[in-house]
């Protein structure tokens, strides 16, 4: 592992790198507050704006893949950390603010997400917020999960996203530039993801500037990390490293034995000349000399079994800082054609793009750069035109809310009592959650829930949240924002998504039927399930949230729903986790373990909500 860097600290490094990426193409700019690189003058024929991103450290992804023919905007988090939902929402707004000048209506938007928990949750929350803020916006997401090294585990997280993500961005970006609709691009994207397989290998780990040298055991000289991910995490297993041809052969074998509808078909039917693409990604620390030899060896072995790729690409497309390693990806072009017969995959790969990091790009100085309006002016114009007043959900809510509670004949004091009761219920359970999480997690669950409860109480005390000025959907929006900004972590993201989805399902008018009230949580739960694989029985906070929502919808009795939440939380005792850090606890030692701390927190929250509501009557 090399620990020497030109920049010895990571402070400010991400923004400086993004400035460099923006300097490579005069048609892209950097919005520094959100760390978003975006296209200034998108092509008028494009109907769909593609937005992608993730943690820094994977450069040139995704900033240098921003440009006509690929991404409309790319957003970056800190090193190996997902961007926040607020950052992603701003990236979405920048993409539509620039595109709308060429059209009378909002463009359609597709989010391309690599399958990591933080990215899934934060992009999912941003998507729900965009839908709530711009009701006429058509927006969807595509998850890239091309890693096949962990296909046979029982983890619900699913395969990770690897370097094949950039192939997806190129294909869909070219389809968008050709004028395809969101539905057409989404269909193509799903076919591409199904036909794409990748596996990575690392000879060692990377080093993050400014961090201490980790004490974790490095692979011995005769070993490598097979199944290496993009975030410096360990590989699927340590493998013997006898020779390059042996290593590459093992990697190709893993690819060809995966994805029944995609890559296995290549190995089964070579005589039918399945068309393929070979995509070799340098993780950052392999010399170009060796990378060329990797390409050659992979082609030699593929041709030996009758596979002759139609296109071959090799470059540092999506790196892991300075990791000495690479990934191999195979794309079954024929499989895509069977799913989407009208698409010419090779033509999309060959289509021109102004994204500077794509191999073979023909770039030059573009015309029509006379518009020098700054990003904030563009965002202000978009938000004002669409009725979004203020830069946050809470500001927007305070402006638009008002007469709901009076018309519904509901006491504002009682609503506030219910909110305070929910927060106090969480605070009373903080120590229990901390104790439980110390056994099965990293010990911060109690503090995380308490931070959210305190933020809501503080908003009530300082009157930055005035219940009498908001209706139920706006109140849920504010809760979602407060959870996102104060809690952090997976729990904060899940609750933020739930409340944001709840904002789109709660009744906005006092005359709406009561049925829409009691069914709103279950409908919000359906939206949440699109962004996390967590379900009842997986030992997460969903084990309490699900029975609460379903029971409320079935009975209309909030006390019965709270009882169901408590029973759900109690039911997680001794339950094996399949998500989160608790999933790494040895399954043979689950007997005698405490309840899931997140589920315990949800049960305390809804019980406190009931107590406050009944006491405030």
Coordinates of C-alpha atoms in Angstrom, one line a residue:
X1 CA 0.0 0.0 0.0
X2 CA 1.4 3.4 -1.0
X3 CA 0.8 6.0 1.6
X4 CA 2.5 9.0 0.0
X5 CA 0.4 11.7 -1.6
X6 CA 0.9 15.0 -3.3
X7 CA -1.9 16.3 -1.0
X8 CA -1.3 15.0 2.5
X9 CA -4.7 15.9 3.8
X10 CA -8.2 15.3 2.4
X11 CA -9.4 18.7 3.5
X12 CA -10.7 20.6 0.5
X13 CA -9.5 17.9 -1.8
X14 CA -12.9 16.9 -3.2
X15 CA -13.8 20.4 -4.3
X16 CA -10.5 21.1 -5.9
X17 CA -10.8 17.9 -7.9
X18 CA -14.3 18.8 -9.0
X19 CA -13.0 22.2 -10.1
X20 CA -10.4 20.4 -12.2
X21 CA -13.1 18.2 -13.7
X22 CA -15.2 21.2 -14.6
X23 CA -12.2 22.8 -16.3
X24 CA -11.9 20.0 -18.8
X25 CA -15.1 21.0 -20.6
X26 CA -16.3 24.6 -21.1
X27 CA -19.9 23.4 -21.3
X28 CA -20.0 22.1 -17.7
X29 CA -19.9 24.0 -14.4
X30 CA -19.5 23.3 -10.8
X31 CA -22.1 24.2 -8.1
X32 CA -19.8 24.2 -5.1
X33 CA -22.3 24.2 -2.3
X34 CA -23.8 20.9 -3.5
X35 CA -20.6 19.5 -5.1
X36 CA -22.5 19.1 -8.4
X37 CA -21.0 19.2 -11.9
X38 CA -23.7 20.0 -14.5
X39 CA -24.1 20.7 -18.2
X40 CA -24.8 24.4 -18.9
X41 CA -26.4 24.1 -22.3
X42 CA -27.9 20.6 -22.8
X43 CA -28.9 19.5 -26.2
X44 CA -32.4 20.6 -27.2
X45 CA -33.3 17.1 -28.5
X46 CA -32.8 15.3 -25.2
X47 CA -36.0 14.7 -23.2
X48 CA -34.4 12.9 -20.2
X49 CA -31.7 14.3 -17.9
X50 CA -29.5 11.6 -16.3
X51 CA -28.1 12.3 -12.8
X52 CA -25.6 10.1 -11.1
X53 CA -22.9 10.3 -8.4
X54 CA -21.6 8.9 -5.2
X55 CA -18.7 9.2 -2.9
X56 CA -15.4 10.9 -4.0
X57 CA -12.3 8.7 -4.5
X58 CA -13.7 7.1 -7.7
X59 CA -12.6 9.8 -10.1
X60 CA -13.0 10.3 -13.0
X61 CA -16.5 9.1 -11.9
X62 CA -18.8 10.8 -12.1
X63 CA -17.9 14.4 -12.7
X64 CA -15.8 13.8 -15.8
X65 CA -18.7 11.7 -17.3
X66 CA -20.9 14.8 -17.3
X67 CA -21.4 16.2 -20.8
X68 CA -23.6 16.0 -23.8
X69 CA -24.2 12.3 -24.6
X70 CA -23.8 11.1 -21.0
X71 CA -24.8 12.7 -17.7
X72 CA -26.7 16.0 -17.2
X73 CA -25.4 16.3 -13.7
X74 CA -23.1 14.4 -11.3
X75 CA -23.0 14.9 -7.5
X76 CA -20.1 14.0 -5.1
X77 CA -20.0 13.2 -1.5
X78 CA -16.8 13.1 0.6
X79 CA -14.3 10.3 0.1
X80 CA -16.1 7.0 0.0
X81 CA -19.3 8.6 1.5
X82 CA -22.6 9.1 -0.3
X83 CA -23.7 12.6 -1.0
X84 CA -26.6 13.8 1.1
X85 CA -30.1 13.8 -0.1
X86 CA -30.1 17.6 0.0
X87 CA -27.0 17.6 -2.3
X88 CA -28.7 15.2 -4.7
X89 CA -31.9 17.2 -4.8
X90 CA -30.0 20.2 -5.8
X91 CA -28.3 18.2 -8.5
X92 CA -31.7 17.2 -9.8
X93 CA -32.8 20.8 -9.8
X94 CA -29.8 22.0 -11.6
X95 CA -30.3 19.3 -14.3
X96 CA -33.9 20.4 -14.8
X97 CA -33.3 24.1 -14.5
X98 CA -30.8 24.1 -17.3
X99 CA -32.8 21.7 -19.5
X100 CA -36.1 23.5 -19.2
X101 CA -34.7 26.6 -21.0
X102 CA -34.8 24.5 -24.2
X103 CA -38.3 23.2 -23.5
X104 CA -41.7 24.5 -22.3
X105 CA -42.0 21.7 -19.7
X106 CA -39.8 20.0 -17.2
X107 CA -37.5 17.3 -18.6
X108 CA -37.8 13.8 -17.4
X109 CA -35.1 12.6 -15.0
X110 CA -33.4 9.3 -14.4
X111 CA -31.2 8.7 -11.4
X112 CA -28.4 6.1 -11.9
X113 CA -27.4 4.6 -8.5
X114 CA -24.7 2.2 -7.6
X115 CA -26.0 -0.4 -5.2
X116 CA -24.6 0.7 -1.9
X117 CA -26.8 1.3 1.1
X118 CA -25.9 4.9 1.6
X119 CA -26.4 5.7 -2.1
X120 CA -29.7 3.8 -2.3
X121 CA -31.1 5.6 0.7
X122 CA -29.9 9.2 0.0
X123 CA -30.8 9.0 -3.7
X124 CA -34.1 7.5 -2.8
X125 CA -34.9 10.3 -0.3
X126 CA -33.9 12.9 -2.9
X127 CA -36.2 11.3 -5.5
X128 CA -39.1 11.4 -3.1
X129 CA -38.4 15.0 -2.2
X130 CA -38.2 15.9 -5.9
X131 CA -41.6 14.3 -6.5
X132 CA -43.1 16.2 -3.5
X133 CA -41.6 19.5 -4.6
X134 CA -42.4 19.2 -8.3
X135 CA -45.6 17.1 -8.7
X136 CA -45.5 17.2 -12.5
X137 CA -41.9 16.0 -12.7
X138 CA -41.4 12.5 -14.1
X139 CA -38.5 11.0 -12.3
X140 CA -37.3 7.4 -11.7
X141 CA -34.2 5.5 -10.6
X142 CA -32.1 2.7 -11.9
X143 CA -29.9 0.7 -9.6
X144 CA -26.6 -0.8 -11.0
X145 CA -25.6 -4.0 -9.3
X146 CA -23.0 -5.6 -11.5
X147 CA -20.7 -7.3 -9.0
X148 CA -21.0 -11.1 -9.2
X149 CA -18.5 -12.1 -6.5
X150 CA -21.1 -12.1 -3.8
X151 CA -24.1 -13.5 -5.7
X152 CA -24.4 -16.6 -3.5
X153 CA -24.6 -14.9 -0.1
X154 CA -27.9 -14.5 1.8
X155 CA -27.4 -10.8 2.3
X156 CA -30.4 -8.7 1.2
X157 CA -28.3 -5.8 0.1
X158 CA -27.6 -7.5 -3.2
X159 CA -24.6 -7.3 -5.5
X160 CA -22.6 -4.1 -5.3
X161 CA -22.2 -1.6 -8.1
X162 CA -18.7 -1.7 -9.8
X163 CA -17.1 -0.1 -12.8
X164 CA -19.8 -1.4 -15.1
X165 CA -21.8 1.6 -13.9
X166 CA -19.9 3.8 -16.4
X167 CA -21.0 1.5 -19.3
X168 CA -24.6 2.0 -18.1
X169 CA -24.1 5.8 -18.0
X170 CA -22.7 5.8 -21.6
X171 CA -25.4 3.7 -23.1
X172 CA -28.3 5.5 -21.4
X173 CA -26.7 8.9 -22.0
X174 CA -26.5 8.1 -25.8
X175 CA -30.1 6.9 -25.7
X176 CA -31.2 10.1 -24.0
X177 CA -29.3 12.3 -26.5
X178 CA -31.2 10.4 -29.3
X179 CA -34.5 11.6 -27.8
X180 CA -35.7 8.4 -26.1
X181 CA -38.3 8.8 -23.3
X182 CA -37.8 8.0 -19.7
X183 CA -39.9 4.8 -20.0
X184 CA -37.8 3.7 -23.0
X185 CA -34.5 4.5 -21.3
X186 CA -35.6 2.8 -18.1
X187 CA -36.5 -0.4 -20.1
X188 CA -33.1 -0.3 -21.8
X189 CA -31.3 0.3 -18.5
X190 CA -32.9 -2.7 -16.8
X191 CA -31.9 -4.9 -19.8
X192 CA -28.3 -3.6 -19.6
X193 CA -28.0 -4.2 -15.8
X194 CA -29.4 -7.7 -16.3
X195 CA -26.8 -8.5 -19.0
X196 CA -23.8 -6.9 -17.2
X197 CA -21.4 -8.7 -14.8
X198 CA -18.3 -7.5 -13.2
X199 CA -15.7 -8.8 -10.7
X200 CA -12.8 -6.9 -9.2
X201 CA -9.4 -7.9 -7.8
X202 CA -7.0 -6.0 -5.6
X203 CA -3.3 -6.8 -4.9
X204 CA -3.5 -4.5 -1.9
X205 CA -5.8 -1.8 -0.5
X206 CA -5.8 1.9 -1.3
X207 CA -4.9 4.7 1.2
X208 CA -7.0 7.8 1.9
X209 CA -4.9 11.0 2.1
X210 CA -4.6 12.2 5.7
X211 CA -5.7 8.9 7.3
X212 CA -3.5 6.7 9.5
X213 CA -2.2 3.6 7.9
X214 CA -4.8 0.8 8.8
X215 CA -3.7 -2.1 10.9
X216 CA -5.8 -4.6 9.0
X217 CA -4.0 -7.5 7.5
X218 CA -2.8 -7.0 4.0
X219 CA -2.9 -9.8 1.4
X220 CA 0.4 -11.7 1.4
X221 CA 2.6 -11.4 -1.7
X222 CA 1.2 -14.7 -3.1
X223 CA -2.4 -13.6 -2.4
X224 CA -4.9 -11.1 -3.7
X225 CA -8.3 -9.9 -2.7
X226 CA -10.8 -11.5 -5.2
X227 CA -14.1 -9.7 -5.3
X228 CA -12.7 -6.3 -4.3
X229 CA -15.2 -3.5 -4.1
X230 CA -14.9 0.3 -4.7
X231 CA -14.7 1.5 -1.1
X232 CA -11.6 -0.2 0.2
X233 CA -13.7 -3.0 1.7
X234 CA -12.3 -6.5 1.8
X235 CA -12.7 -8.8 -1.2
X236 CA -15.1 -11.7 -1.2
X237 CA -12.1 -13.9 -0.3
X238 CA -8.4 -14.0 -0.4
X239 CA -7.2 -16.1 -3.3
X240 CA -3.8 -17.5 -4.2
X241 CA -2.0 -15.5 -6.8
X242 CA 0.2 -17.8 -8.8
X243 CA 0.1 -16.0 -12.2
X244 CA -1.7 -13.4 -14.2
X245 CA -3.3 -16.0 -16.6
X246 CA -4.5 -18.1 -13.6
X247 CA -6.0 -15.0 -11.9
X248 CA -7.7 -13.6 -15.0
X249 CA -9.0 -17.1 -15.9
X250 CA -10.6 -17.4 -12.4
X251 CA -12.2 -13.9 -12.8
X252 CA -13.6 -14.8 -16.3
X253 CA -15.0 -18.0 -14.9
X254 CA -16.9 -16.1 -12.2
X255 CA -18.3 -13.8 -14.9
X256 CA -19.4 -16.6 -17.3
X257 CA -21.1 -18.6 -14.5
X258 CA -23.3 -15.7 -13.4
X259 CA -26.6 -14.2 -14.5
X260 CA -28.6 -16.9 -16.3
X261 CA -30.3 -14.5 -18.7
X262 CA -27.0 -12.8 -19.5
X263 CA -23.5 -14.1 -19.2
X264 CA -24.2 -17.9 -18.7
X265 CA -25.8 -17.7 -22.2
X266 CA -22.5 -16.7 -23.6
X267 CA -20.7 -19.8 -22.3
X268 CA -23.6 -22.1 -23.2
X269 CA -24.0 -20.9 -26.8
X270 CA -20.7 -19.7 -28.2
X271 CA -21.5 -21.3 -31.5
X272 CA -24.4 -18.8 -31.8
X273 CA -21.9 -16.0 -31.7
X274 CA -23.4 -14.1 -28.7
X275 CA -22.2 -10.5 -29.1
X276 CA -20.3 -9.1 -26.1
X277 CA -18.4 -6.1 -24.8
X278 CA -15.3 -6.4 -22.6
X279 CA -14.8 -3.6 -20.2
X280 CA -11.6 -3.4 -18.1
X281 CA -11.5 -0.9 -15.3
X282 CA -8.2 0.2 -13.6
X283 CA -8.9 0.8 -9.9
X284 CA -6.3 3.5 -9.9
X285 CA -2.9 1.8 -9.1
X286 CA -2.2 -0.5 -12.0
X287 CA 0.3 0.8 -14.6
X288 CA -1.1 1.3 -18.1
X289 CA 1.6 -1.2 -19.2
X290 CA 0.1 -3.9 -17.1
X291 CA -3.5 -2.9 -17.9
X292 CA -2.8 -3.4 -21.6
X293 CA -1.5 -6.9 -20.8
X294 CA -4.6 -7.7 -18.7
X295 CA -6.7 -6.8 -21.8
X296 CA -4.6 -9.1 -24.0
X297 CA -4.8 -12.0 -21.6
X298 CA -8.5 -11.7 -21.2
X299 CA -9.0 -11.6 -24.9
X300 CA -6.8 -14.6 -25.4
X301 CA -8.8 -16.7 -22.9
X302 CA -12.2 -15.5 -24.2
X303 CA -11.3 -16.3 -27.8
X304 CA -10.1 -19.7 -26.8
X305 CA -13.7 -20.6 -25.9
X306 CA -15.2 -18.9 -28.9
X307 CA -16.0 -15.5 -27.4
X308 CA -14.9 -12.5 -29.5
X309 CA -16.0 -9.2 -28.0
X310 CA -17.4 -6.6 -30.5
X311 CA -16.0 -3.7 -28.4
X312 CA -13.1 -3.6 -25.9
X313 CA -12.5 -0.8 -23.5
X314 CA -9.8 -0.3 -20.9
X315 CA -9.1 2.8 -18.7
X316 CA -9.4 4.0 -15.1
X317 CA -13.1 4.5 -15.5
X318 CA -14.2 4.2 -11.8
X319 CA -11.3 4.0 -9.4
X320 CA -10.7 3.4 -5.7
X321 CA -8.1 6.1 -5.2
X322 CA -4.7 4.4 -5.7
X323 CA -5.8 0.8 -5.2
X324 CA -3.5 -1.6 -7.2
X325 CA -6.2 -3.6 -8.8
X326 CA -8.7 -3.8 -11.7
X327 CA -12.1 -5.2 -12.6
X328 CA -13.3 -7.1 -15.6
X329 CA -16.8 -6.6 -16.9
X330 CA -18.7 -8.5 -19.7
X331 CA -21.8 -7.2 -21.3
X332 CA -24.0 -9.6 -23.3
X333 CA -25.1 -7.4 -26.2
X334 CA -27.3 -10.2 -27.6
X335 CA -29.2 -10.5 -24.4
X336 CA -30.0 -6.8 -24.5
X337 CA -31.2 -7.1 -28.2
X338 CA -33.5 -10.0 -27.2
X339 CA -35.1 -7.7 -24.5
X340 CA -35.1 -4.5 -26.5
X341 CA -34.9 -5.4 -30.2
X342 CA -35.0 -1.8 -31.5
X343 CA -31.7 -0.8 -29.8
X344 CA -28.3 -0.9 -31.4
X345 CA -26.0 -1.2 -28.4
X346 CA -22.8 -0.7 -30.3
X347 CA -24.1 2.4 -32.0
X348 CA -24.9 3.8 -28.6
X349 CA -21.4 3.0 -27.4
X350 CA -19.9 4.7 -30.5
X351 CA -22.2 7.8 -30.3
X352 CA -20.3 11.0 -29.6
X353 CA -20.2 12.5 -26.2
X354 CA -18.6 15.7 -24.7
X355 CA -17.9 13.9 -21.4
X356 CA -14.1 14.2 -21.2
X357 CA -13.3 10.9 -19.4
X358 CA -15.0 8.6 -21.9
X359 CA -12.5 6.7 -24.1
X360 CA -12.5 8.0 -27.7
X361 CA -14.2 11.3 -26.8
X362 CA -13.9 14.0 -29.4
X363 CA -14.1 17.2 -27.5
X364 CA -13.7 20.8 -28.5
X365 CA -14.8 24.3 -27.5
X366 CA -18.5 24.6 -27.8
X367 CA -20.5 27.6 -29.1
X368 CA -23.6 29.2 -27.5
X369 CA -21.9 29.9 -24.1
X370 CA -23.3 33.4 -23.8
X371 CA -25.5 32.7 -20.9
X372 CA -23.6 33.4 -17.7
X373 CA -26.4 33.2 -15.1
X374 CA -25.1 31.7 -11.9
X375 CA -26.5 28.5 -10.4
X376 CA -28.4 30.2 -7.6
X377 CA -30.3 32.4 -10.1
X378 CA -31.2 29.3 -12.1
X379 CA -32.4 27.5 -9.0
X380 CA -34.3 30.5 -7.8
X381 CA -36.1 30.9 -11.1
X382 CA -37.1 27.2 -11.2
X383 CA -38.3 27.2 -7.6
X384 CA -40.2 30.4 -7.9
X385 CA -41.9 29.3 -11.1
X386 CA -42.9 26.0 -9.6
X387 CA -44.2 27.5 -6.3
X388 CA -41.3 26.3 -4.2
X389 CA -40.7 29.2 -1.8
X390 CA -37.5 28.9 0.3
X391 CA -34.6 26.6 -0.1
X392 CA -35.8 24.0 2.4
X393 CA -38.9 21.9 3.0
X394 CA -39.5 23.7 6.3
X395 CA -39.4 27.2 4.8
X396 CA -41.8 26.1 2.1
X397 CA -44.2 24.6 4.6
X398 CA -44.3 27.7 6.8
X399 CA -45.3 29.8 3.8
X400 CA -48.0 27.6 2.4
X401 CA -49.6 26.0 5.4
X402 CA -52.4 27.3 7.5
X403 CA -56.1 26.7 8.0
X404 CA -56.2 22.9 7.9
X405 CA -56.5 22.3 11.7
X406 CA -59.2 24.9 12.2
X407 CA -61.3 23.6 9.3
X408 CA -60.8 20.0 10.5
X409 CA -61.8 21.0 14.1
X410 CA -58.6 19.6 15.5
X411 CA -56.8 21.2 18.4
X412 CA -53.3 22.4 17.5
X413 CA -52.3 21.9 21.2
X414 CA -53.3 18.3 20.9
X415 CA -51.3 17.8 17.8
X416 CA -48.3 19.4 19.5
X417 CA -48.8 17.2 22.5
X418 CA -48.7 14.1 20.3
X419 CA -45.5 15.3 18.7
X420 CA -43.9 16.0 22.0
X421 CA -45.1 12.6 23.4
X422 CA -43.5 10.8 20.5
X423 CA -40.2 12.6 21.1
X424 CA -40.3 12.0 24.8
X425 CA -41.0 8.3 24.2
X426 CA -37.9 8.1 22.1
X427 CA -35.8 9.9 24.7
X428 CA -37.0 7.6 27.4
X429 CA -35.9 4.6 25.4
X430 CA -32.4 6.0 24.4
X431 CA -30.5 4.1 27.0
X432 CA -32.1 0.8 26.1
X433 CA -31.4 1.4 22.4
X434 CA -27.8 2.2 23.2
X435 CA -27.4 -1.0 25.3
X436 CA -29.0 -3.2 22.6
X437 CA -26.9 -1.6 19.8
X438 CA -23.7 -2.1 21.8
X439 CA -24.3 -5.9 21.6
X440 CA -25.3 -6.1 17.9
X441 CA -24.1 -2.9 16.3
X442 CA -21.8 0.0 16.8
X443 CA -23.6 1.5 19.8
X444 CA -24.9 4.7 18.3
X445 CA -28.6 3.9 17.6
X446 CA -29.8 5.5 20.8
X447 CA -27.9 8.7 20.2
X448 CA -29.1 8.8 16.6
X449 CA -32.8 8.5 17.6
X450 CA -32.3 11.0 20.4
X451 CA -30.7 13.5 18.0
X452 CA -33.8 13.4 15.8
X453 CA -36.2 13.7 18.8
X454 CA -34.2 16.7 20.2
X455 CA -34.2 18.4 16.8
X456 CA -38.0 18.2 16.5
X457 CA -38.5 19.4 20.1
X458 CA -36.0 22.3 19.5
X459 CA -37.9 23.3 16.3
X460 CA -41.1 23.5 18.4
X461 CA -39.4 25.5 21.2
X462 CA -37.8 28.1 18.9
X463 CA -40.9 28.2 16.7
X464 CA -39.0 27.3 13.5
X465 CA -41.8 24.8 13.3
X466 CA -45.2 26.2 14.0
X467 CA -47.8 23.5 13.8
X468 CA -50.6 25.9 13.3
X469 CA -49.1 27.2 10.1
X470 CA -48.7 23.8 8.3
X471 CA -51.0 21.1 7.0
X472 CA -50.3 17.4 7.6
X473 CA -48.3 16.8 4.4
X474 CA -46.1 19.9 5.1
X475 CA -45.7 18.7 8.7
X476 CA -44.4 15.3 7.4
X477 CA -42.0 17.1 5.1
X478 CA -40.5 19.1 8.0
X479 CA -40.1 15.9 10.0
X480 CA -38.3 14.3 7.1
X481 CA -35.9 17.2 6.7
X482 CA -35.2 17.3 10.5
X483 CA -34.5 13.6 10.6
X484 CA -32.2 13.8 7.6
X485 CA -30.2 16.7 9.0
X486 CA -30.0 15.7 12.6
X487 CA -29.9 11.9 12.7
X488 CA -27.5 10.7 10.0
X489 CA -26.8 7.1 9.3
X490 CA -29.2 4.5 7.9
X491 CA -31.9 5.1 10.5
X492 CA -32.0 8.8 9.7
X493 CA -32.2 8.2 5.9
X494 CA -35.0 5.5 6.3
X495 CA -37.1 7.8 8.5
X496 CA -36.5 10.8 6.2
X497 CA -37.7 8.7 3.2
X498 CA -40.7 7.5 5.2
X499 CA -41.8 11.0 6.3
X500 CA -41.2 12.4 2.8
X501 CA -43.3 9.6 1.2
X502 CA -45.9 10.2 4.0
X503 CA -46.1 13.9 2.8
X504 CA -47.4 12.7 -0.6
X505 CA -50.0 10.4 0.9
X506 CA -51.5 12.4 3.8
X507 CA -54.6 14.4 3.1
X508 CA -53.9 18.1 2.4
X509 CA -57.5 19.3 2.9
X510 CA -59.8 19.1 5.9
X511 CA -62.6 17.7 3.8
X512 CA -60.6 14.6 2.7
X513 CA -62.0 11.3 3.9
X514 CA -60.6 9.9 7.1
X515 CA -59.7 6.7 5.2
X516 CA -56.9 8.6 3.6
X517 CA -55.4 9.3 7.0
X518 CA -55.3 5.8 8.3
X519 CA -54.0 4.3 5.0
X520 CA -51.2 6.9 4.5
X521 CA -48.5 5.2 6.6
X522 CA -49.0 1.9 4.7
X523 CA -48.7 3.7 1.4
X524 CA -45.6 5.5 2.6
X525 CA -44.2 2.1 3.6
X526 CA -44.6 0.9 0.0
X527 CA -42.6 3.9 -1.2
X528 CA -39.9 3.2 1.4
X529 CA -39.7 -0.4 0.2
X530 CA -38.5 0.8 -3.2
X531 CA -35.3 2.2 -1.6
X532 CA -34.4 -0.4 0.9
X533 CA -34.6 -4.2 0.9
X534 CA -35.5 -4.3 4.6
X535 CA -38.7 -6.2 5.3
X536 CA -40.4 -7.7 8.3
X537 CA -38.3 -10.5 9.6
X538 CA -34.9 -8.9 8.7
X539 CA -34.3 -7.5 12.2
X540 CA -34.5 -3.8 11.4
X541 CA -36.7 -0.9 12.4
X542 CA -39.1 -2.1 9.7
X543 CA -40.1 -4.9 12.1
X544 CA -41.9 -2.3 14.1
X545 CA -42.8 0.2 11.4
X546 CA -44.5 -2.4 9.2
X547 CA -47.0 -3.8 11.8
X548 CA -47.8 -0.3 13.0
X549 CA -48.6 0.9 9.5
X550 CA -50.6 -2.2 8.4
X551 CA -52.6 -2.4 11.7
X552 CA -53.5 1.3 11.5
X553 CA -54.7 0.8 7.9
X554 CA -56.7 -2.3 8.8
X555 CA -58.3 -1.1 12.0
X556 CA -58.1 2.7 12.2
X557 CA -57.1 2.3 15.8
X558 CA -53.8 4.0 16.6
X559 CA -53.5 2.4 20.0
X560 CA -53.8 -1.1 18.5
X561 CA -51.3 -0.1 15.9
X562 CA -48.8 1.0 18.6
X563 CA -49.4 -2.4 20.3
X564 CA -48.5 -4.1 17.1
X565 CA -45.3 -2.1 16.8
X566 CA -44.3 -3.1 20.3
X567 CA -45.0 -6.8 19.5
X568 CA -43.0 -6.4 16.3
X569 CA -40.0 -5.0 18.2
X570 CA -40.2 -7.7 20.9
X571 CA -40.3 -10.3 18.1
X572 CA -36.8 -9.3 17.0
X573 CA -35.2 -10.9 20.0
X574 CA -32.9 -13.8 18.9
X575 CA -33.8 -12.9 15.3
X576 CA -30.9 -13.2 12.8
X577 CA -30.1 -9.9 11.0
X578 CA -29.8 -9.9 7.2
X579 CA -29.1 -6.2 6.9
X580 CA -26.8 -3.6 8.6
X581 CA -23.8 -4.2 10.8
X582 CA -25.8 -6.7 12.9
X583 CA -25.7 -9.0 9.9
X584 CA -22.1 -9.7 10.6
X585 CA -22.8 -11.2 14.0
X586 CA -22.2 -14.9 13.9
X587 CA -25.6 -16.6 13.3
X588 CA -24.8 -19.3 15.8
X589 CA -24.6 -16.8 18.7
X590 CA -28.0 -15.1 18.2
X591 CA -29.7 -16.9 21.1
X592 CA -30.1 -14.5 24.0
X593 CA -29.6 -11.3 21.9
X594 CA -31.7 -8.2 22.7
X595 CA -34.3 -6.8 20.4
X596 CA -33.3 -4.7 17.4
X597 CA -32.6 -1.2 18.7
X598 CA -34.1 0.6 15.7
X599 CA -37.4 -1.4 16.1
X600 CA -37.3 -0.6 19.8
X601 CA -37.1 3.1 19.0
X602 CA -40.0 3.0 16.6
X603 CA -42.2 1.2 19.2
X604 CA -41.3 3.8 21.8
X605 CA -42.0 6.6 19.3
X606 CA -45.5 5.5 18.4
X607 CA -46.4 4.6 22.0
X608 CA -45.4 8.1 23.0
X609 CA -47.4 9.5 20.1
X610 CA -50.5 7.7 21.4
X611 CA -49.9 8.9 25.0
X612 CA -49.4 12.5 23.9
X613 CA -52.5 12.4 21.7
X614 CA -54.7 10.9 24.4
X615 CA -53.3 13.2 27.1
X616 CA -53.8 16.3 25.0
X617 CA -57.5 15.6 24.5

